CSV table of C-alpha atoms (C1' of nucleotides) in Angstrom, one decimal:
chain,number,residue,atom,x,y,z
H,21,UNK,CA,-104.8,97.3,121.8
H,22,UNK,CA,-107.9,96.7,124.2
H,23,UNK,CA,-111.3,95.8,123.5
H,24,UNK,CA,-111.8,99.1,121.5
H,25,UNK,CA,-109.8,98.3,118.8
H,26,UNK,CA,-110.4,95.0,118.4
H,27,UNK,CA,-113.9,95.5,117.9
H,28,UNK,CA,-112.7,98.0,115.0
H,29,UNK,CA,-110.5,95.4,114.1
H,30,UNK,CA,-113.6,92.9,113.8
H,31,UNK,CA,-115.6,95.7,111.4
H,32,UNK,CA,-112.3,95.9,109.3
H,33,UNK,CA,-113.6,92.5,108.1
H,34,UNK,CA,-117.0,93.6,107.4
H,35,UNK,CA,-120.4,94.9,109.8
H,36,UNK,CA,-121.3,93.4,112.5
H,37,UNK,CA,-123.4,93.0,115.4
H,38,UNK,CA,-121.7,93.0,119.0
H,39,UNK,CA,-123.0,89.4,119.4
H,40,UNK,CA,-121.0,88.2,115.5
H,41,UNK,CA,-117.9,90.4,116.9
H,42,UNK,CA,-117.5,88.0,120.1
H,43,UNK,CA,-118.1,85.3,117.8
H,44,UNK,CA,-115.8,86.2,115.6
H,45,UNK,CA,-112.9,85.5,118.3
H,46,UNK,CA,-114.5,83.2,120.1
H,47,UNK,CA,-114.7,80.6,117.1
H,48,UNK,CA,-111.6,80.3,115.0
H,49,UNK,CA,-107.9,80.0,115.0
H,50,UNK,CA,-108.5,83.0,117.2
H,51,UNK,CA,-109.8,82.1,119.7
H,52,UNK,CA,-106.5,80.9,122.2
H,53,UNK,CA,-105.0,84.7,121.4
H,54,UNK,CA,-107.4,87.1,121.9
H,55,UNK,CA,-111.0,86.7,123.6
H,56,UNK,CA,-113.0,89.9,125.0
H,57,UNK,CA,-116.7,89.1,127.2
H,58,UNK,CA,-119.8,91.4,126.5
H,59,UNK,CA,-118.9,93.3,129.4
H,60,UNK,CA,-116.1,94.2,127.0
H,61,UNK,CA,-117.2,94.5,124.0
H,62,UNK,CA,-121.1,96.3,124.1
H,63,UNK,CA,-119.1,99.4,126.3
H,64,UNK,CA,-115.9,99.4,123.8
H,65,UNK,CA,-118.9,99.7,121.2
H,66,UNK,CA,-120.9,102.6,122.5
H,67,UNK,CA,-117.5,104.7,123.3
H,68,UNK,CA,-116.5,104.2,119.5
H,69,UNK,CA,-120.2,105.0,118.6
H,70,UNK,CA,-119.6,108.2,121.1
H,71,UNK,CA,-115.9,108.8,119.1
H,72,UNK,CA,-117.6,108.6,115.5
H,73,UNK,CA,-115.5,105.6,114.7
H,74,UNK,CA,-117.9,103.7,113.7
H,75,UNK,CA,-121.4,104.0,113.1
H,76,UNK,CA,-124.8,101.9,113.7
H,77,UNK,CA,-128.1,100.6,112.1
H,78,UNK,CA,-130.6,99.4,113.9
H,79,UNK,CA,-132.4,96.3,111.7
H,80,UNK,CA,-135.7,96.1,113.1
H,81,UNK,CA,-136.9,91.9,112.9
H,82,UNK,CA,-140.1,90.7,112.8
H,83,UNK,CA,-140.6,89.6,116.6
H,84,UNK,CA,-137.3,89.3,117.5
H,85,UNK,CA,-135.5,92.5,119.1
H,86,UNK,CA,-133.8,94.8,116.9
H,87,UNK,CA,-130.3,94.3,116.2
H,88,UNK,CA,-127.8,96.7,115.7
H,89,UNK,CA,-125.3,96.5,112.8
H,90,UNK,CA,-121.8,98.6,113.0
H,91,UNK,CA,-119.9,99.5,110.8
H,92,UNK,CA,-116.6,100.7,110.2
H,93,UNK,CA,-116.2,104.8,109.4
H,94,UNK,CA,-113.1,106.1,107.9
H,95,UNK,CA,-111.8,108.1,111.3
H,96,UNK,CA,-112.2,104.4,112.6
H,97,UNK,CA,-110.1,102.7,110.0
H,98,UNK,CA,-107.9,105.5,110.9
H,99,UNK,CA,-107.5,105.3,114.9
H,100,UNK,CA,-107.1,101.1,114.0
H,101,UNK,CA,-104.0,101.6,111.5
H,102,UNK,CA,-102.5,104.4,114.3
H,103,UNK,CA,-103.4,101.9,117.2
H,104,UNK,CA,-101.7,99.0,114.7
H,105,UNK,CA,-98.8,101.2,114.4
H,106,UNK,CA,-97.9,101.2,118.1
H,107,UNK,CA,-95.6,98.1,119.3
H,108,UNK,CA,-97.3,95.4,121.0
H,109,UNK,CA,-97.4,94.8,124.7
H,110,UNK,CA,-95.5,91.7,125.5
H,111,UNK,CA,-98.3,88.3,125.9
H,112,UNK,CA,-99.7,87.8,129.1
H,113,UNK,CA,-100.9,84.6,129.9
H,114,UNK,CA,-103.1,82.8,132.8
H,115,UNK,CA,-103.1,79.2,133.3
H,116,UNK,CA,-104.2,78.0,136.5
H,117,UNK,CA,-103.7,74.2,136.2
H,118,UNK,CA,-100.5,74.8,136.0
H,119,UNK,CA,-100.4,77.4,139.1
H,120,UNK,CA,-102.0,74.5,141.2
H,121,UNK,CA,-99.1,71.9,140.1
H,122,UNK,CA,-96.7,74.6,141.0
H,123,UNK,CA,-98.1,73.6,144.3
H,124,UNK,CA,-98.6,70.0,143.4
H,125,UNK,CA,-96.7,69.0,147.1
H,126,UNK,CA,-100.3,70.4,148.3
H,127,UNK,CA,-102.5,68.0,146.6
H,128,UNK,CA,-103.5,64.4,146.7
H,129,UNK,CA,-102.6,62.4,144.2
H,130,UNK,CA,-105.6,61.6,142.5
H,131,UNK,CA,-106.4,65.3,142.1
H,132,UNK,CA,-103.1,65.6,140.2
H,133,UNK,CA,-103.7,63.4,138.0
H,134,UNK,CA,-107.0,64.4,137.4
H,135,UNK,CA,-106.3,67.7,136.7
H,136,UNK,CA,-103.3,66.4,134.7
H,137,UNK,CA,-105.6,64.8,132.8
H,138,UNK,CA,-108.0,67.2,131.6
H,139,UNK,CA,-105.5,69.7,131.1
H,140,UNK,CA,-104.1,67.0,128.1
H,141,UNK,CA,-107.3,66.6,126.9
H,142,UNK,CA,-108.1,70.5,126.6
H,143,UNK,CA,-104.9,71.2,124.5
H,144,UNK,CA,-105.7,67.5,122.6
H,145,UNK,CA,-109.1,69.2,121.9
H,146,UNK,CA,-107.7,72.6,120.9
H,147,UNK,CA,-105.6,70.8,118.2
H,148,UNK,CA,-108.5,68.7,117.0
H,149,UNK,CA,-110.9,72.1,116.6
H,150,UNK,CA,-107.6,73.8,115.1
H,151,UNK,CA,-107.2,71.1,112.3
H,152,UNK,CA,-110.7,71.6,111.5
H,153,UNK,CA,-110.4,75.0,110.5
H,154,UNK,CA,-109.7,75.1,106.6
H,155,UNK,CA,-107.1,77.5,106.0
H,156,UNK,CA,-107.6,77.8,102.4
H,157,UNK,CA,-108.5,80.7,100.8
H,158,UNK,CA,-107.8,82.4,103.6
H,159,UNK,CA,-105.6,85.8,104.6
H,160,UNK,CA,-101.9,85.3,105.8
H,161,UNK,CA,-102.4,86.4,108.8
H,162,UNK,CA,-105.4,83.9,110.1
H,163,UNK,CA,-103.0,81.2,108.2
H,164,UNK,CA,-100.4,82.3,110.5
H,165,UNK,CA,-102.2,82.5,113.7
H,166,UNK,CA,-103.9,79.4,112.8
H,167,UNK,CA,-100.6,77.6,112.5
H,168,UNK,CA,-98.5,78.8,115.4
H,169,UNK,CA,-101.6,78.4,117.8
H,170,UNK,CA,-101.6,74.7,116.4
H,171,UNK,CA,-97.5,74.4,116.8
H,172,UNK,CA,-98.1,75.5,120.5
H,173,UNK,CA,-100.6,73.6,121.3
H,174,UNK,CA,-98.9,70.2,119.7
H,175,UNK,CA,-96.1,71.2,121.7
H,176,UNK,CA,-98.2,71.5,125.2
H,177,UNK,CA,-99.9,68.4,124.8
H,178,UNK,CA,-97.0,66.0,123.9
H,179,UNK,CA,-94.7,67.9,126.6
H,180,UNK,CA,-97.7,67.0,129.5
H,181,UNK,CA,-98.1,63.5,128.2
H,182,UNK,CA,-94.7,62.9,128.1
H,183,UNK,CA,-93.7,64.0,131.5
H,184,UNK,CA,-96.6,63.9,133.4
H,185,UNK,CA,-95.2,60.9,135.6
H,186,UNK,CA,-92.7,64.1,137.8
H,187,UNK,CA,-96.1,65.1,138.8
H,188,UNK,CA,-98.0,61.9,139.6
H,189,UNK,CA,-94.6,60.5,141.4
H,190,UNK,CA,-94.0,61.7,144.6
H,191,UNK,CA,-90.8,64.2,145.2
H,192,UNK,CA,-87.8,62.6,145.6
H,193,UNK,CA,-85.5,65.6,145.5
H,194,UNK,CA,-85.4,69.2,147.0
H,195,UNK,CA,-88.4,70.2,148.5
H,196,UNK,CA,-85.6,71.5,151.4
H,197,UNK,CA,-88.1,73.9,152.6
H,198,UNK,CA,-91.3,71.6,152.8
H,199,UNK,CA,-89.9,68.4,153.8
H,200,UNK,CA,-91.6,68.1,157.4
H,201,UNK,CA,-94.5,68.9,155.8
H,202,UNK,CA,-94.5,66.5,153.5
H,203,UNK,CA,-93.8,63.7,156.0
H,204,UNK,CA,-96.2,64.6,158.5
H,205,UNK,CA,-99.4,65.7,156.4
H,206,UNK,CA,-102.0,63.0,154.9
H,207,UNK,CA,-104.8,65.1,155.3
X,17,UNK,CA,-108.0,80.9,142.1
X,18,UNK,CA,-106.8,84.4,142.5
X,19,UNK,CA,-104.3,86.9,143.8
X,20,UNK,CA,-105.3,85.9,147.0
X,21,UNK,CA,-104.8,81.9,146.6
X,22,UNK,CA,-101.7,82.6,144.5
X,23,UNK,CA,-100.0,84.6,147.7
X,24,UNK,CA,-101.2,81.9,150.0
X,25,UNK,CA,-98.9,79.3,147.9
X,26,UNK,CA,-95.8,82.1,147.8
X,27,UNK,CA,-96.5,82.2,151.0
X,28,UNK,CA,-96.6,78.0,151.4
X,29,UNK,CA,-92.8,78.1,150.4
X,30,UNK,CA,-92.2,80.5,153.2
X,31,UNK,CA,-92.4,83.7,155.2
X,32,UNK,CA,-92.6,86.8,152.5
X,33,UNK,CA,-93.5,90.4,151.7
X,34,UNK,CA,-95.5,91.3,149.0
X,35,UNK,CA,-92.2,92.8,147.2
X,36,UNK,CA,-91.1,89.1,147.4
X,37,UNK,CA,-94.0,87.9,146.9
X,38,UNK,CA,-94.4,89.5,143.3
X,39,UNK,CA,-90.1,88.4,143.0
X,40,UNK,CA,-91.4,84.7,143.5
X,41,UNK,CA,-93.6,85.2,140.3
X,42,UNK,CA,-91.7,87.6,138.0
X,43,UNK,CA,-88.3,85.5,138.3
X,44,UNK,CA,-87.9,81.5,137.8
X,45,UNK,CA,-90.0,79.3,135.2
X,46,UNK,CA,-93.5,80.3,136.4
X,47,UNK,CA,-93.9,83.6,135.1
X,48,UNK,CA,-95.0,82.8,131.6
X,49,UNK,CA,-97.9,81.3,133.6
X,50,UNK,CA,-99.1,83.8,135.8
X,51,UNK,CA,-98.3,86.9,137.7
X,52,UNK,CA,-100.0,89.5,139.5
X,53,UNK,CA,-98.8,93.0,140.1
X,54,UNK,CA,-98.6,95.1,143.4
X,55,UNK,CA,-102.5,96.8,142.7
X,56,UNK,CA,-103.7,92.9,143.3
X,57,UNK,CA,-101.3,91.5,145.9
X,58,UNK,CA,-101.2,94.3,148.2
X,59,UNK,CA,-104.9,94.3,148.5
X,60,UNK,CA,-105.1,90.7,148.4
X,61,UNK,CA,-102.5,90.6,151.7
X,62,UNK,CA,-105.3,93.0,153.6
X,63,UNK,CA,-107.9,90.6,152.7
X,64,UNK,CA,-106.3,87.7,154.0
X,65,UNK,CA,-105.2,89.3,156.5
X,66,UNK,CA,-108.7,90.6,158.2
X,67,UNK,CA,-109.6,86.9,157.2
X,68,UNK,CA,-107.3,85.8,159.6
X,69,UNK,CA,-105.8,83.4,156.5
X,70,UNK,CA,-102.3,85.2,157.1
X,71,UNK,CA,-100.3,86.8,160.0
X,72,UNK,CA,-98.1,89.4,159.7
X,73,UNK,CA,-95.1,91.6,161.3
X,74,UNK,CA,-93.6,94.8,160.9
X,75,UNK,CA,-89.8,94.8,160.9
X,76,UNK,CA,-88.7,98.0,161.4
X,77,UNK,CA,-85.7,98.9,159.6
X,78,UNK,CA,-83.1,101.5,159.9
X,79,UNK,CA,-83.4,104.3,157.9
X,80,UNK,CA,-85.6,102.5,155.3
X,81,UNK,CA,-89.5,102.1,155.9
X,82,UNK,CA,-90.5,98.9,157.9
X,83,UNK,CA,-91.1,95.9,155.9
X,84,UNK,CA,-94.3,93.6,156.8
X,85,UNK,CA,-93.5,90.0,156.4
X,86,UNK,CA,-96.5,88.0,156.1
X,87,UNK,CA,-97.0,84.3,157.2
X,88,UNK,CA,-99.8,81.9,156.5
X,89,UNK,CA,-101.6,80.3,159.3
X,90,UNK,CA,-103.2,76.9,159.3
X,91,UNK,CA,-106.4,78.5,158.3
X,92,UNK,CA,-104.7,79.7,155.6
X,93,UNK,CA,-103.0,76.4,154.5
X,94,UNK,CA,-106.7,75.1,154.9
X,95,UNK,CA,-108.1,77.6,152.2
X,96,UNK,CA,-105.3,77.4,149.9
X,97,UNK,CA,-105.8,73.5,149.8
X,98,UNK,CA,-109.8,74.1,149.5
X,99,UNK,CA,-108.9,76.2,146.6
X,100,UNK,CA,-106.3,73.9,144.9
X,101,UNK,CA,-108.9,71.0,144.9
X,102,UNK,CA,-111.4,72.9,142.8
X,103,UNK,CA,-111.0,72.2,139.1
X,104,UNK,CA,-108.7,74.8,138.0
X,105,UNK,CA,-110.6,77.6,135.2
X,106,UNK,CA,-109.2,77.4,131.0
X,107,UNK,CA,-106.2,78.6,130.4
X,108,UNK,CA,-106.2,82.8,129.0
X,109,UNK,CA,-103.9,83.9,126.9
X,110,UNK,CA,-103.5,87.7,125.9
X,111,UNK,CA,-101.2,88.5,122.6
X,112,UNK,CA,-101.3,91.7,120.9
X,113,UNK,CA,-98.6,90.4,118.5
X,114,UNK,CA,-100.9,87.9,117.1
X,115,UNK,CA,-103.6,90.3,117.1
X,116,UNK,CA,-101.8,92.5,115.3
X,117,UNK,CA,-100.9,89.7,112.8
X,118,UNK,CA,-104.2,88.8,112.2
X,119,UNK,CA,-104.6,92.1,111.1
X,120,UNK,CA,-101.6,92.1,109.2
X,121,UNK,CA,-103.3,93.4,105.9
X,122,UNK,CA,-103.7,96.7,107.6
X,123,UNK,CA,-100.4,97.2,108.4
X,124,UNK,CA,-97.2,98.0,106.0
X,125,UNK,CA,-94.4,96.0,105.5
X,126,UNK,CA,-91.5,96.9,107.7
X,127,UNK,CA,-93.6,97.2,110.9
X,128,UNK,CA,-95.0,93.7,110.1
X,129,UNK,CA,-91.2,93.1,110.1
X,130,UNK,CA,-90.4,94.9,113.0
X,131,UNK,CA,-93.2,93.1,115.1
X,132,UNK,CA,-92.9,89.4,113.9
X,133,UNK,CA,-88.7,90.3,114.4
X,134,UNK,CA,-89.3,91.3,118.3
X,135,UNK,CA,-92.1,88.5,118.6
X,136,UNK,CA,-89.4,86.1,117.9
X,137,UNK,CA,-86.3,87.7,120.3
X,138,UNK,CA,-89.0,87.7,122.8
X,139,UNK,CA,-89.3,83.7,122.8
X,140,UNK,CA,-86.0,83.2,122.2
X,141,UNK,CA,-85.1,85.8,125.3
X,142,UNK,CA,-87.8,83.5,127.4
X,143,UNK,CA,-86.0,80.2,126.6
X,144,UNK,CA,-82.5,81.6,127.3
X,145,UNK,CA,-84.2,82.5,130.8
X,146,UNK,CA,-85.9,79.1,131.6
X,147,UNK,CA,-82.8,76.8,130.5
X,148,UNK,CA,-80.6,79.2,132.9
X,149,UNK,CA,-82.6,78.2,135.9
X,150,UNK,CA,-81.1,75.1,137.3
X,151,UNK,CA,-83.7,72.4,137.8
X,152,UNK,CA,-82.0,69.9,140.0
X,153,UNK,CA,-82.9,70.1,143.8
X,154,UNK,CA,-86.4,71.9,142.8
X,155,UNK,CA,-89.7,70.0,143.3
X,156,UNK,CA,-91.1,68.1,140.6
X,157,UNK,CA,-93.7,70.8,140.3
X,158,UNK,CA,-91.7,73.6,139.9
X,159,UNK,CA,-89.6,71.3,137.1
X,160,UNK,CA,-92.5,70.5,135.4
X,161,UNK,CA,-93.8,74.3,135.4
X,162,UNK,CA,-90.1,74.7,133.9
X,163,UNK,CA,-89.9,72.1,131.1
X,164,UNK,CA,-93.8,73.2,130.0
X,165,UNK,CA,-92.6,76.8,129.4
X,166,UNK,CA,-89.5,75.7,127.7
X,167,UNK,CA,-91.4,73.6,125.5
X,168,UNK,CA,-94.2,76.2,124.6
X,169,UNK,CA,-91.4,78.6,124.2
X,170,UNK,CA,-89.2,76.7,121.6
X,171,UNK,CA,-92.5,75.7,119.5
X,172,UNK,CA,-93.4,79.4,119.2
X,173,UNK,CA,-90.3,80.7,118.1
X,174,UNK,CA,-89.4,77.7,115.9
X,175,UNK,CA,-93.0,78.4,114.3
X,176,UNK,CA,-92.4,81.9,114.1
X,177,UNK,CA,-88.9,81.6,112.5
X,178,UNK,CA,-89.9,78.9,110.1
X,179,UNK,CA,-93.2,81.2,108.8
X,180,UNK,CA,-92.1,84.3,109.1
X,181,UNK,CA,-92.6,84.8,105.5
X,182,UNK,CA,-96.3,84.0,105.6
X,183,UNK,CA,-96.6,87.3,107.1
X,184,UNK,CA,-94.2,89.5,105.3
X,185,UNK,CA,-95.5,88.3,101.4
X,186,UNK,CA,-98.1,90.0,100.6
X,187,UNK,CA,-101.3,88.2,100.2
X,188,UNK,CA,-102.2,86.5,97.3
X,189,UNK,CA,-105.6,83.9,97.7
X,190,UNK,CA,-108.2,84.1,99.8
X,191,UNK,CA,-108.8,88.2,100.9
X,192,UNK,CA,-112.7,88.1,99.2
X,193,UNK,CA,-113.9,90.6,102.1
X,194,UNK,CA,-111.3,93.5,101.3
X,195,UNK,CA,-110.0,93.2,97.5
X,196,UNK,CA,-111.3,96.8,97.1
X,197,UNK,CA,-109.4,98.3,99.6
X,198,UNK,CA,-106.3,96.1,99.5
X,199,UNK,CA,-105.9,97.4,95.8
X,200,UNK,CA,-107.0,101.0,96.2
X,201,UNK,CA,-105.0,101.9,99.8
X,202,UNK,CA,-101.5,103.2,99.8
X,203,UNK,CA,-101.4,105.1,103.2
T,11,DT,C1',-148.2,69.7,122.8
T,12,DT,C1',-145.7,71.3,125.9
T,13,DG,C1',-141.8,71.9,127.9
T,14,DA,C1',-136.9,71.8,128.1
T,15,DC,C1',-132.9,73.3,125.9
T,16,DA,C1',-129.8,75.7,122.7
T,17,DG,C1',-129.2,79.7,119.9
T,18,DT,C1',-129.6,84.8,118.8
T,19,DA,C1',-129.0,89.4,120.6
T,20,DT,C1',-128.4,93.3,123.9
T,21,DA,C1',-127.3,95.0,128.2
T,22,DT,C1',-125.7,95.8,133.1
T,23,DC,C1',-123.5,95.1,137.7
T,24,DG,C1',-120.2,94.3,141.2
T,25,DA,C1',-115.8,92.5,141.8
T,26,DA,C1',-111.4,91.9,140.4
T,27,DA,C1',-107.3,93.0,138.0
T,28,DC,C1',-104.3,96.2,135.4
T,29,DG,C1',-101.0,99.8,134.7
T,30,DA,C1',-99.2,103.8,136.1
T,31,DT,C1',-97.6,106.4,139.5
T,32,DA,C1',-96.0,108.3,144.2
T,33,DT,C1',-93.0,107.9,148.1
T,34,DA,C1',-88.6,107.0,150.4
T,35,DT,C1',-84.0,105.2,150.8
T,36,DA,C1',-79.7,102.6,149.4
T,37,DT,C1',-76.3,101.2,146.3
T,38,DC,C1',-73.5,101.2,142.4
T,39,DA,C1',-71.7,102.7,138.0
T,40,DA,C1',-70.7,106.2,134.5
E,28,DT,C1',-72.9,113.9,140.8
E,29,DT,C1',-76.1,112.3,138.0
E,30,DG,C1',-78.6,108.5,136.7
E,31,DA,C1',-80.0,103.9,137.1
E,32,DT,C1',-81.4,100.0,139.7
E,33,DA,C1',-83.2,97.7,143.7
E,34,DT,C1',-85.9,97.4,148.0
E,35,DA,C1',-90.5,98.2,149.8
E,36,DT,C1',-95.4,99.8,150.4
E,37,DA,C1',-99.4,101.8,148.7
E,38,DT,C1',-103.2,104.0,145.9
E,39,DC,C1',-106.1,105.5,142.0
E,40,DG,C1',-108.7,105.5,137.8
E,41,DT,C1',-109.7,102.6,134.1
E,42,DT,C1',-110.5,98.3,132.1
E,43,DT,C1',-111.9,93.8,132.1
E,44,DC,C1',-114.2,89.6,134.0
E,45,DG,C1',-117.9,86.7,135.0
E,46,DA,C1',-122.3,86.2,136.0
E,47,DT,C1',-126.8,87.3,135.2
E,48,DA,C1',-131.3,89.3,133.2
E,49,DT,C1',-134.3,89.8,129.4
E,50,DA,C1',-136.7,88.2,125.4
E,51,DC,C1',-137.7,85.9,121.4
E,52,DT,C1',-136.9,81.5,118.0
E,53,DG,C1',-136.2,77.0,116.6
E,54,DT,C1',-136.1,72.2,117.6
E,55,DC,C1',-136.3,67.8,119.4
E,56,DA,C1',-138.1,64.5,122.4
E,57,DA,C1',-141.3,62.8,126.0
DNA sequence: TTGACAGTATATCGAAACGATATATATCAA
DNA sequence: TTGATATATATCGTTTCGATATACTGTCAA
């Protein structure tokens, strides 16, 4: 599972262009699962291009550049069921907001709660463009995704805005290792 | 934030090697939200090292190799607060489960099964790890970084349990794009 | 009417991170 | 005694990231 098939993954659901493939997971219930940069996804395209797995038009436009359309072949359907056959690697995930409250001891206050802040609103926000995805009519599987990516989101969101006072408050307990620190730094 | 800034704050809690420095991440509530392996903190430790951000001194050891402890210097505290108080990049999240759900159409029954069955042990397994880490005596950030996960974790499997039969039905609306080959593949 | 801005579309580059692997030793259980 | 697990450092090739360049279109306001 790496940029290679999901761009075969995309063509599953019709031809594209690399530009409508990055849109494609960008836009969406998708988008919080899975997202791959140009840097990804033009390489992952010429290598499958190189493998025979799918293959290209070029649709020349009247001033515009041309654009090239892929599509998927039947050696690419192929290698995508095999690579959908394998298990899954287990989900990584990066969120630095929450490494910096990790180290929250190290910040000023209004910083936290700044941060704090706009980290509620960005999970608030991906709920609200979540809801506005219709899922009718639509596969299972984008129903699904669509729903658990709203379930965890919900769940992030009312979990910061219900405890965000441990971070704004000021340690109380523990800290056993940064105490003079703590006491001695207002920088 | 990087490998770099993320072994500055290990290295804020207290004197470490890399092997402990990649322990402080891979064990306790914070790995769901980051982690690094030894091809980025090694490297990273050089860096800050020739930077003069970090310190460090071989203890030799009998009969195993020498271990390097590293300690950050107040240069170092400098540049990890300098990097804490920059607003902190979107959250990424990387799941080949979901990605393979979303192609669910693709894939036959019992490994759709099989997946979704190990998605949800996998949530389940990661909120039987977080409750077992005792919160009291811990700074409020790392208790915050604890109940987050926990939440997030229980939403996910609670989604996935009460769904999981979105997935395994076979589809019935929506699917316009692949009717054809929905009705005309067996393999 | 022009100029700024957003959108469409392809492409590349250096830096960073990933994943696997090698090395060496100690300990503990089957 | 074989195998597994833990401690500990390190590297290597591949992949990915993030930023940037190019170039044309449409649009909306000053």
């Amino acid at each position: 599972m790496d940029t290679k098939s999901l761009c075969l993954g995309a063509l599953s659901l019709g031809d594209a262009t690399g530009y409508e493939i990055k849109k494609i997971f960008e836009e969406g219930s998708f988008s919080h699962f899975y997202d791959a940069g140009y840097g990804s996804i033009y390489p992952a395209l010429n290598k499958l291009l190189a493998d025979n797995l799918v293959t290209c038009i070029e649709i020349e436009q009247e001033g515009r550049p041309a654009k090239k359309v892929y599509s998927l072949t039947d050696a690419g359907l192929a290698a995508l069921k095999a690579d959908l056959s394998k298990k899954p690697m287990r989900d990584k995930m990066r969120s630095e907001s929450i490494t910096m409250m990790f180290f929250g001891h190290l910040l000023e206050k209004p910083h936290r709660e700044e941060i704090l802040q706009s980290y509620i609103e960005y999970f608030r926000d991906g709920c609200d463009c979540i809801e506005n995805i219709d899922p009718t009519g639509q596969p299972n599987g984008r129903r699904f995704a669509r729903g658990l990516g709203l379930a965890v989101y919900e769940a992030a969101a009312t979990y910061l805005e219900e405890n965000k006072d441990l971070l704004l408050s000021d340690d109380k307990a523990g800290a056993e290792t940064n105490v003079a620190e703590v006491t001695g730094d207002a920088a």
